[in-house]
N, CA, C and O of each residue as an XYZ file, in Angstrom:
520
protein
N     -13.714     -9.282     22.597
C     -13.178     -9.686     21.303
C     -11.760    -10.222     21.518
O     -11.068     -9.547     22.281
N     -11.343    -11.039     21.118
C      -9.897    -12.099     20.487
C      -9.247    -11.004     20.639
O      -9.953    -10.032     20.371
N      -7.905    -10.671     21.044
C      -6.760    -10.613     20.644
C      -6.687    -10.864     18.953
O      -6.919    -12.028     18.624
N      -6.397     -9.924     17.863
C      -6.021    -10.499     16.954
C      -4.358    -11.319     16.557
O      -4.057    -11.849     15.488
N      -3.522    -11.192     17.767
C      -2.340    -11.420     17.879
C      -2.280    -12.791     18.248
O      -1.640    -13.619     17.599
N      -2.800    -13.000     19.069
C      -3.548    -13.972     19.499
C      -4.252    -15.184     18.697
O      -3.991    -16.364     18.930
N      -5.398    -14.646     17.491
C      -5.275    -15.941     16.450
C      -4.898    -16.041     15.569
O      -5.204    -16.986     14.842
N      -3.955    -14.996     15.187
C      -2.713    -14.981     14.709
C      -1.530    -16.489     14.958
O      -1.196    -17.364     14.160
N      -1.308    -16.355     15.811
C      -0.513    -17.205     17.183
C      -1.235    -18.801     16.853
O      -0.577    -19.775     16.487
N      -2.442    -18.793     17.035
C      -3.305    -19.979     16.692
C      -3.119    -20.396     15.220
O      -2.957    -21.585     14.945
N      -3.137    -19.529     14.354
C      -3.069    -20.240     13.081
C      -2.181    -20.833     12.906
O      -2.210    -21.959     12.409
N      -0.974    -20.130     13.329
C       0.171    -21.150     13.051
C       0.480    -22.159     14.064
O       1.399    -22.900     13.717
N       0.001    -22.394     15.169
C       0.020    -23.537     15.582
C      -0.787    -24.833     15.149
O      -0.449    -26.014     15.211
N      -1.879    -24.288     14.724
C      -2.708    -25.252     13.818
C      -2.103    -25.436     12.536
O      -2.302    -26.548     12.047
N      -1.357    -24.572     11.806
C      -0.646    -25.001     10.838
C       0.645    -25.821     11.009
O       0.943    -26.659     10.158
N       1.449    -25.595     12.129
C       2.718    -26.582     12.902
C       2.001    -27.993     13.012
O       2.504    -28.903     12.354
N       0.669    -28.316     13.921
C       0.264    -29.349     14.642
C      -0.800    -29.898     13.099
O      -1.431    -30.955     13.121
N      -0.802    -29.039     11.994
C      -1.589    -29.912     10.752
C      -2.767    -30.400     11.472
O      -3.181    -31.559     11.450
N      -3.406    -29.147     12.283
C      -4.929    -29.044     12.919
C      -5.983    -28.691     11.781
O      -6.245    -27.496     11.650
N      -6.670    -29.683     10.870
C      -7.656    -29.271     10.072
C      -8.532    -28.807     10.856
O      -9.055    -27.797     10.385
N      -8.829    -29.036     11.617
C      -9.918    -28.942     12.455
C      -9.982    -27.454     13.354
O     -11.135    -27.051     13.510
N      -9.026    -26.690     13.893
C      -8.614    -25.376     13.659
C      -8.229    -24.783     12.609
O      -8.563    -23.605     12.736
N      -7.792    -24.917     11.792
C      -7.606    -24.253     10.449
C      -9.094    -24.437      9.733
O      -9.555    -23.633      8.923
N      -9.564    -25.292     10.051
C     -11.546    -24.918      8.797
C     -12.101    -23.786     10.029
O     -12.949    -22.956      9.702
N     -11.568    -23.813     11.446
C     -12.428    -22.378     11.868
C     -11.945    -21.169     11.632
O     -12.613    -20.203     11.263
N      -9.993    -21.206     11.975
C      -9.446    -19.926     11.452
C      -9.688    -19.575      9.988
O      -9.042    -18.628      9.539
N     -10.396    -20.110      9.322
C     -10.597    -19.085      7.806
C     -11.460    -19.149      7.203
O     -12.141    -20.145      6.954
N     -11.587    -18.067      6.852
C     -12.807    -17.404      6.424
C     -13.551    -19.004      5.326
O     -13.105    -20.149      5.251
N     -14.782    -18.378      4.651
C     -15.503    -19.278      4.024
C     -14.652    -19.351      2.598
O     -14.167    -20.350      2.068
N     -14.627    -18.032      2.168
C     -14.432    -17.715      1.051
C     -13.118    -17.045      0.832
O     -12.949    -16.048      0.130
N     -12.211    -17.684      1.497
C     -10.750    -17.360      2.151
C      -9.639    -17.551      0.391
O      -9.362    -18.646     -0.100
N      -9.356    -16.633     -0.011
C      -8.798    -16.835     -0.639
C      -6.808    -16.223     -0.300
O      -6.450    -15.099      0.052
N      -5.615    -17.871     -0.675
C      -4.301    -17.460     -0.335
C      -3.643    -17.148     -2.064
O      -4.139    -17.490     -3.137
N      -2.808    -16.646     -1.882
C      -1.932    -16.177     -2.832
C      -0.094    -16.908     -2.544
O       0.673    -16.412     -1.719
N       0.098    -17.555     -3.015
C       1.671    -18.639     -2.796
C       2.345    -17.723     -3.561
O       1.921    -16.803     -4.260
N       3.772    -18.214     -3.263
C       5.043    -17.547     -3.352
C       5.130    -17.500     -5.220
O       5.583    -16.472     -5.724
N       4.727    -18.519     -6.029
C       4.838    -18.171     -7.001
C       2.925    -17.192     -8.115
O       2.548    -17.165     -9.287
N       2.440    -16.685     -6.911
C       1.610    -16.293     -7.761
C       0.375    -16.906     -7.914
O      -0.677    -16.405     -8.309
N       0.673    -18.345     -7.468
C      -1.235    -18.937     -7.686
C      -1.672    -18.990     -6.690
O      -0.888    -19.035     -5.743
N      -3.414    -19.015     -6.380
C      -4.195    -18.965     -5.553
C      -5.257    -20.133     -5.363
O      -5.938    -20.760     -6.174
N      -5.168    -20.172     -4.327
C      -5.642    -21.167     -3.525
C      -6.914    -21.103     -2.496
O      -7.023    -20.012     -1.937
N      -7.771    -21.962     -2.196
C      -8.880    -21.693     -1.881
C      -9.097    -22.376     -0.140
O      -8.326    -23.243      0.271
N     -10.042    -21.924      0.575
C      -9.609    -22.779      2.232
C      -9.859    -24.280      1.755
O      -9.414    -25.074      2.584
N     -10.163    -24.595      1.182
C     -10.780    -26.545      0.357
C      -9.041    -26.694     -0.076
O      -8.427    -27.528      0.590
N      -8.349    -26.030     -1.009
C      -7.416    -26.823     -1.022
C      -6.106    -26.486     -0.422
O      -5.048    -26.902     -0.893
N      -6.210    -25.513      0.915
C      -5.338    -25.573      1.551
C      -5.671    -26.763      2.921
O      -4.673    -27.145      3.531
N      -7.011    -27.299      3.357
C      -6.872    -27.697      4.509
C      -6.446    -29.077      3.473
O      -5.356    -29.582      3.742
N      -7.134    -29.627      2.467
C      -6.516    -30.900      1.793
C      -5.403    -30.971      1.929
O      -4.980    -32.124      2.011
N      -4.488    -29.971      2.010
C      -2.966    -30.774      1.416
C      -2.650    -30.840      3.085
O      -1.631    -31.524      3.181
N      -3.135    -30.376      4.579
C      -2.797    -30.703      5.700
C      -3.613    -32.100      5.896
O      -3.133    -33.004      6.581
N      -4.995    -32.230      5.190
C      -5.549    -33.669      5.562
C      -4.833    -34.495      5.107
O      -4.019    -35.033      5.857
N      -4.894    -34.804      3.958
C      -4.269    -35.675      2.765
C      -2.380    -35.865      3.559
O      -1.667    -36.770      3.126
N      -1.942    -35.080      4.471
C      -0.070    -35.344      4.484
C       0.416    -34.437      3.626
O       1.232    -33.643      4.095
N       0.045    -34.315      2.150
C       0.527    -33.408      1.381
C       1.620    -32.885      2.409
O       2.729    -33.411      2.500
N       1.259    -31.937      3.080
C       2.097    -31.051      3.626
C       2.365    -31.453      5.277
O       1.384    -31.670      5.988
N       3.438    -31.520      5.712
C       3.746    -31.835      7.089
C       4.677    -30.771      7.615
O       5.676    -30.508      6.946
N       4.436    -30.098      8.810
C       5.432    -28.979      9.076
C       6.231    -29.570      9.840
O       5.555    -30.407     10.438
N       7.902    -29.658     10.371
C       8.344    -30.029     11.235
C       8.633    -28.838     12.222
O       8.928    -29.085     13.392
N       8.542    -27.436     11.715
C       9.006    -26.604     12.570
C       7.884    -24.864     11.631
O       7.803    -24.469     10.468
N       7.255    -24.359     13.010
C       7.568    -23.242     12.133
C       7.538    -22.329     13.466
O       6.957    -22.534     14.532
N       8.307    -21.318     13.081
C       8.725    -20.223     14.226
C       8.612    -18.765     14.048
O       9.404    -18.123     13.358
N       7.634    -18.261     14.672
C       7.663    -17.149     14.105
C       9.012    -15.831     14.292
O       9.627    -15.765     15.356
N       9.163    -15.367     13.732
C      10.028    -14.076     13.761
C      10.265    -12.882     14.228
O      11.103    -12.599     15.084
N       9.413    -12.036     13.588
C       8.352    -11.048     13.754
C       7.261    -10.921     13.639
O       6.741    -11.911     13.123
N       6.355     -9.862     13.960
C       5.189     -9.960     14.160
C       4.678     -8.453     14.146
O       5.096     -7.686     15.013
N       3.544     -7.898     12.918
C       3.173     -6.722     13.406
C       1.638     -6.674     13.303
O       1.337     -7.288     12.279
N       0.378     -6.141     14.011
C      -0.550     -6.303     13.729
C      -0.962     -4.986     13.945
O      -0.357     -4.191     14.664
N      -2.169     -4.712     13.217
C      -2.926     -3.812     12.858
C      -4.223     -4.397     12.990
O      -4.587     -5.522     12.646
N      -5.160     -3.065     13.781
C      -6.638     -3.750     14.027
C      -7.926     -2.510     14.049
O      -8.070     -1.825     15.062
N      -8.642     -2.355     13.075
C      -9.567     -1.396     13.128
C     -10.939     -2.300     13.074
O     -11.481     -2.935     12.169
N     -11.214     -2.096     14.289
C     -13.104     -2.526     14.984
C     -12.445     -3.988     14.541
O     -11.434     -4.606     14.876
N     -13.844     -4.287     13.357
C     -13.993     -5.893     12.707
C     -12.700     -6.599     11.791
O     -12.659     -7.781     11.450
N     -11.841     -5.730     11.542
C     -10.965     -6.060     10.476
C      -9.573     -6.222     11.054
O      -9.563     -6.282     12.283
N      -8.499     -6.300     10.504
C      -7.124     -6.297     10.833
C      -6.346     -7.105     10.068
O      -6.660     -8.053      9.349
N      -5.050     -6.501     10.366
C      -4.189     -7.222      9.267
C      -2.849     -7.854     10.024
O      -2.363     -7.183     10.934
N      -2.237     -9.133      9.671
C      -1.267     -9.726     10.344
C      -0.294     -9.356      9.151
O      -0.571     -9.279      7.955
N       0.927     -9.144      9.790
C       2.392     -9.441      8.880
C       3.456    -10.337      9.681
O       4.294     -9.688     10.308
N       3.522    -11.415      9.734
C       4.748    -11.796      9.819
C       5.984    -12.746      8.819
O       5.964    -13.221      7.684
N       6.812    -12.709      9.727
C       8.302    -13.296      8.497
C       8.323    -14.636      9.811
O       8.404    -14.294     10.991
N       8.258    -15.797      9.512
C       8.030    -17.414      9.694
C       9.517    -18.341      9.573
O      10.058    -18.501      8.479
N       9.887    -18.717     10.410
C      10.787    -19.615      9.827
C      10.214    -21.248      9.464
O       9.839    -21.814     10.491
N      10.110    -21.904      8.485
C       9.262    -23.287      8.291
C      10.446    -23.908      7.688
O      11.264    -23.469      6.879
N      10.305    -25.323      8.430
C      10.629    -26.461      8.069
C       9.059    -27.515      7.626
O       7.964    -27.643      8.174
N       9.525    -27.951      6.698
C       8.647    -28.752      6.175
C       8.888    -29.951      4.937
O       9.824    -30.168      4.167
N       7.463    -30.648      5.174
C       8.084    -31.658      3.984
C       6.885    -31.813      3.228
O       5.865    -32.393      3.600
N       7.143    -31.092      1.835
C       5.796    -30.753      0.825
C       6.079    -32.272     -0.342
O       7.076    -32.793     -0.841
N       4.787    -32.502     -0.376
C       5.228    -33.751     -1.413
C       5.961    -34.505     -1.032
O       5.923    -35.707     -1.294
N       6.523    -34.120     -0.551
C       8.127    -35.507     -0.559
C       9.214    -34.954     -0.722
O      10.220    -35.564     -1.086
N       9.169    -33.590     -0.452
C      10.470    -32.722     -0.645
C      10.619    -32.139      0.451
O       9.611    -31.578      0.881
N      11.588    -32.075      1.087
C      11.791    -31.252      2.113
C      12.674    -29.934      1.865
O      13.516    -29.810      0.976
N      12.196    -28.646      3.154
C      12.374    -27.869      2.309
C      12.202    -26.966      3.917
O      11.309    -27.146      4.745
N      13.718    -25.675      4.036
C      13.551    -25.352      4.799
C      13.488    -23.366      4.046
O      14.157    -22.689      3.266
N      12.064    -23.163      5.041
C      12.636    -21.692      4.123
C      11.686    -20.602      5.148
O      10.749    -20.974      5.854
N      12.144    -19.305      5.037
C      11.815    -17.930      6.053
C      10.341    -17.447      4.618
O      10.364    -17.196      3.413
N       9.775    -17.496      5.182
C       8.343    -16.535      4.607
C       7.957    -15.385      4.920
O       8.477    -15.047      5.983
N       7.157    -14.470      4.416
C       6.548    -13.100      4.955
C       5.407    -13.814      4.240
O       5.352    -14.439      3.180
N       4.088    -13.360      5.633
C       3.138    -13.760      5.827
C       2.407    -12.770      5.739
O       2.327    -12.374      6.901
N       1.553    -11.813      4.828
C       0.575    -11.185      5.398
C      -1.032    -11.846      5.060
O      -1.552    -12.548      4.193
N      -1.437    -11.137      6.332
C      -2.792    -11.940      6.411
C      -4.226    -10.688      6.435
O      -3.908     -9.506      6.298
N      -4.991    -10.868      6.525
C      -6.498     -9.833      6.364
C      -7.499    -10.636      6.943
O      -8.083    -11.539      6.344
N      -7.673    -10.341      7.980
C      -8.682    -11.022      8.704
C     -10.039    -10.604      8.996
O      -9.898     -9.382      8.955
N     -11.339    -10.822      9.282
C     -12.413    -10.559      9.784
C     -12.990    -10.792     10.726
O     -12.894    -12.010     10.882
N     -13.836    -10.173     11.867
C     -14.352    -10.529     13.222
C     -15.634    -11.266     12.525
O     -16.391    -10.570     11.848
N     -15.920    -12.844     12.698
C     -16.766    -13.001     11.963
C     -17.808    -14.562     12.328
O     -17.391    -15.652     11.937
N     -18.560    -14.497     12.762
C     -19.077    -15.780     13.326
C     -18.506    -15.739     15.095
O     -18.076    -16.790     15.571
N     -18.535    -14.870     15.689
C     -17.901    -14.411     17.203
C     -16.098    -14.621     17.099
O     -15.489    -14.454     18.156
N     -15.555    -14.861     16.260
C     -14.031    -15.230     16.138
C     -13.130    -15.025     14.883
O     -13.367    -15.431     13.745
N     -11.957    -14.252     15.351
C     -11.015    -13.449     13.689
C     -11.435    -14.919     12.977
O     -11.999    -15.886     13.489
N     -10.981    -14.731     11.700
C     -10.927    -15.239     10.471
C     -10.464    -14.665      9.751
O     -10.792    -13.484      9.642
N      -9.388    -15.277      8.834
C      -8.446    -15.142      7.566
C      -9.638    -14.954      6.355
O     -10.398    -15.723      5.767
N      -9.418    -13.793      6.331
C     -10.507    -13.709      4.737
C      -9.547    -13.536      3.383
O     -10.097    -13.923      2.352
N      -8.260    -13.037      3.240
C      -7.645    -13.284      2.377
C      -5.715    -13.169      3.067
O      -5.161    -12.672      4.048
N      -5.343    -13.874      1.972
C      -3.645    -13.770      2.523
C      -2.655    -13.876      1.859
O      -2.897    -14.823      1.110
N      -1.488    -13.436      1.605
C      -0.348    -13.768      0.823
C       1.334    -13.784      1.121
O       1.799    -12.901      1.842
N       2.187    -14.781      0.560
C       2.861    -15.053      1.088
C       4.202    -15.233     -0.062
O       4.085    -15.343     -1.282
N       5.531    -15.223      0.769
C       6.247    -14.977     -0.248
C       7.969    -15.196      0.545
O       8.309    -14.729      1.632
N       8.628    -15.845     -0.183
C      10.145    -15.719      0.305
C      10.935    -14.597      1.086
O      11.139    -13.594      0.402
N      11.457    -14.556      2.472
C      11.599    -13.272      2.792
C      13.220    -13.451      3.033
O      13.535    -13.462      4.223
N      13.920    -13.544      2.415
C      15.460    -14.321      2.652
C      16.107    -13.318      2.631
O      15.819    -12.599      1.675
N      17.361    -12.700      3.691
C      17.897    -11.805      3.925
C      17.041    -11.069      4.505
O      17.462     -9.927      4.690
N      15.383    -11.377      5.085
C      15.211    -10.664      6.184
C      15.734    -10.387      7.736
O      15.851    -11.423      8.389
N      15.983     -9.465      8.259
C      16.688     -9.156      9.631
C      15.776     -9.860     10.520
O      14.573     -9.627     10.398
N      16.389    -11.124     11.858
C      15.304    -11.988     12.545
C      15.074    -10.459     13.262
O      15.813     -9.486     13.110
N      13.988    -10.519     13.986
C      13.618     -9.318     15.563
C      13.018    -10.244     15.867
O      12.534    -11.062     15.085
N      12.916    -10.272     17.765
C      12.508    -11.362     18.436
C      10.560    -11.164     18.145
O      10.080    -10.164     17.611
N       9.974    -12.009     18.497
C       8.610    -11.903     18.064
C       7.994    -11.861     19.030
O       8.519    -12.253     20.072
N       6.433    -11.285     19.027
C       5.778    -10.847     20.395
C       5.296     -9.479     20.538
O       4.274     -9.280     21.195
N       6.160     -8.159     19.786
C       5.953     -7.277     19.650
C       4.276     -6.902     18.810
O       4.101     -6.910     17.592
N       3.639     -6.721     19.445
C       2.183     -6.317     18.561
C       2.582     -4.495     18.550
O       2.594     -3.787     19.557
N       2.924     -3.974     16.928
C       3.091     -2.639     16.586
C       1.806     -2.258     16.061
O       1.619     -1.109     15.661
């Protein structure tokens, strides 16, 4: 079995490199995200806004990192530093990432996730799987 730290690590490189094509395998079918202000979003219209440009990352870096893993399941938390340019706005900002994943089709998958401004979080170097 995967490392869940590991496609952890992958998602956000597929989310840096605006890999639809890794991001429709990292998540689940029925993958539902939760955004910083509260609405939710479905894997259809998160890989759109990476197909479409919508969204272009110029940077994202992770921070910290803690994972948790029982058998089929596990959970990611990390705090992200992203540069990006949404719409036509650019926009640099630190996130907390948690994620809920499933062992599922032979490979983790994001089955649900949520995310949120983490500003005045303390950086710790990243890598640490707690």
């Amino acid at each position: 079995m995967e490392d869940l730290l590991e496609a952890e690590r992958r998602l956000q490189a597929a989310q840096r490199a605006g890999d639809v094509e890794a991001l429709d395998q990292l998540l689940y079918t029925d993958v539902v995200a939760m955004g910083p202000d509260g609405s939710t979003f479905t894997k259809e219209d998160d890989l759109e806004t990476h197909r479409s440009g919508a969204l272009r990352m110029a940077s994202l870096v992770e921070r910290s990192a803690d994972v948790q893993q029982d058998g089929t399941t596990g959970v990611t938390r990390t705090v992200v530093d992203i540069e990006a340019l949404q719409d036509g706005i650019s926009a640099a900002v630190r996130f907390r990432y948690t994620r809920l994943w499933v062992w599922a089709g032979g490979r983790w998958q994001v089955l649900a996730a949520a995310f949120g401004p983490a500003d005045g979080e303390a950086s710790e170097p990243a890598g640490e799987a707690r």
